[in-house]
XYZ file of C-alpha atoms in Angstrom:
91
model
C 0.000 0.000 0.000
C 1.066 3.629 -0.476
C 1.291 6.164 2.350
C 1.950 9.470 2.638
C 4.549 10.467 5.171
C 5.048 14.160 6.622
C 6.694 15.244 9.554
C 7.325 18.383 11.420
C 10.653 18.616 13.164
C 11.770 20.991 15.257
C 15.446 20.459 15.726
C 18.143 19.873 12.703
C 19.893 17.190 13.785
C 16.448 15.013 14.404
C 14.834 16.614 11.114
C 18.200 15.210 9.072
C 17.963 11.458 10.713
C 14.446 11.424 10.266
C 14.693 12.640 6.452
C 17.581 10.028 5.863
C 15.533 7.187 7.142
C 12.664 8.178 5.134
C 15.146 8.134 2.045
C 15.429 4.369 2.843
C 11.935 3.849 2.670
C 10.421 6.020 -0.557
C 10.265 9.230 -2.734
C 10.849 12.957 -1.471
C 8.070 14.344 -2.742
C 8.549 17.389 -1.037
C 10.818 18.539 1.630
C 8.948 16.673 4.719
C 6.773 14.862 2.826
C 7.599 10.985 1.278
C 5.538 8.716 -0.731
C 6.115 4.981 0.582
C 5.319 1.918 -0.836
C 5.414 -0.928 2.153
C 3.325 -3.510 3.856
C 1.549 -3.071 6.974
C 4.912 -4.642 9.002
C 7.121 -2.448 6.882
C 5.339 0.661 8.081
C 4.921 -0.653 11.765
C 9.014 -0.863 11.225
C 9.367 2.163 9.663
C 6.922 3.944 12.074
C 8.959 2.650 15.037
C 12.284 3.811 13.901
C 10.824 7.302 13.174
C 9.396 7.191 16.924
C 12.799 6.595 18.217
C 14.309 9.251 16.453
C 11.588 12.103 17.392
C 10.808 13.951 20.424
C 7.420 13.278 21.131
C 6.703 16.281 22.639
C 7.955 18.698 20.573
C 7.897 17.081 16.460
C 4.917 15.520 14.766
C 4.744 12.059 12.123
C 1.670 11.628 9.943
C 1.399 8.668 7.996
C -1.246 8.729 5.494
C -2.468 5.486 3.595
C -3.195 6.188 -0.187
C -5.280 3.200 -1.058
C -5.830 2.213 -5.072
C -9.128 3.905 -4.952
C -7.485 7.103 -4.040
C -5.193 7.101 -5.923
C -7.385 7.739 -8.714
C -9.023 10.725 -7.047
C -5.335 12.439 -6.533
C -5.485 16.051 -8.383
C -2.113 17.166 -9.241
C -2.006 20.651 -10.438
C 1.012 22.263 -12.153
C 3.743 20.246 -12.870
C 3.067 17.291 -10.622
C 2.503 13.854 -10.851
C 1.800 11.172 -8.688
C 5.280 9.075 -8.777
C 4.462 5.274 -9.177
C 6.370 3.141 -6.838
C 8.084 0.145 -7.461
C 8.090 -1.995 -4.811
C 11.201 -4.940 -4.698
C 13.705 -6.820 -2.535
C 17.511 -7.138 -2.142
C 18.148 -10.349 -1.423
């Protein structure tokens, strides 16, 4: 499934790690926001690394799930486009 993942961080260093792992995961599609293409586990994974790296009181994580059906209700003005995601392994 696709999600949408933004965050609001307040400090640099946090904001950097955050971004970084995010980079592991799927597409900058802006600066603090990342389309991701994972299963439910993968985002539980991804979710609890993010959650490590954050201070709870102080930054904010909101994962959005994009299912099929909205994806074909996305409008994209301008020059954008939804980006496709491949999803595969390294084995």
């Amino acid at each position: 499934m696709n999600y949408l993942v933004c965050y609001d961080i307040c400090n640099h260093d946090r904001l950097r790690r955050v971004a970084k792992t995010l980079e592991r995961y799927g597409i900058r599609v802006q600066y603090s926001f990342f389309n991701v293409d994972a299963s439910q586990e993968q985002i539980d994974t991804l979710i609890k690394i993010i959650m490590t790296i954050i201070n709870q009181k102080e930054d904010k994580l909101y994962v959005y799930p994009i299912c099929n059906d909205c994806k074909k209700k996305i409008i994209i003005d301008g020059k954008g486009a939804f980006l496709p995601l491949n999803r595969y392994e390294i084995l």
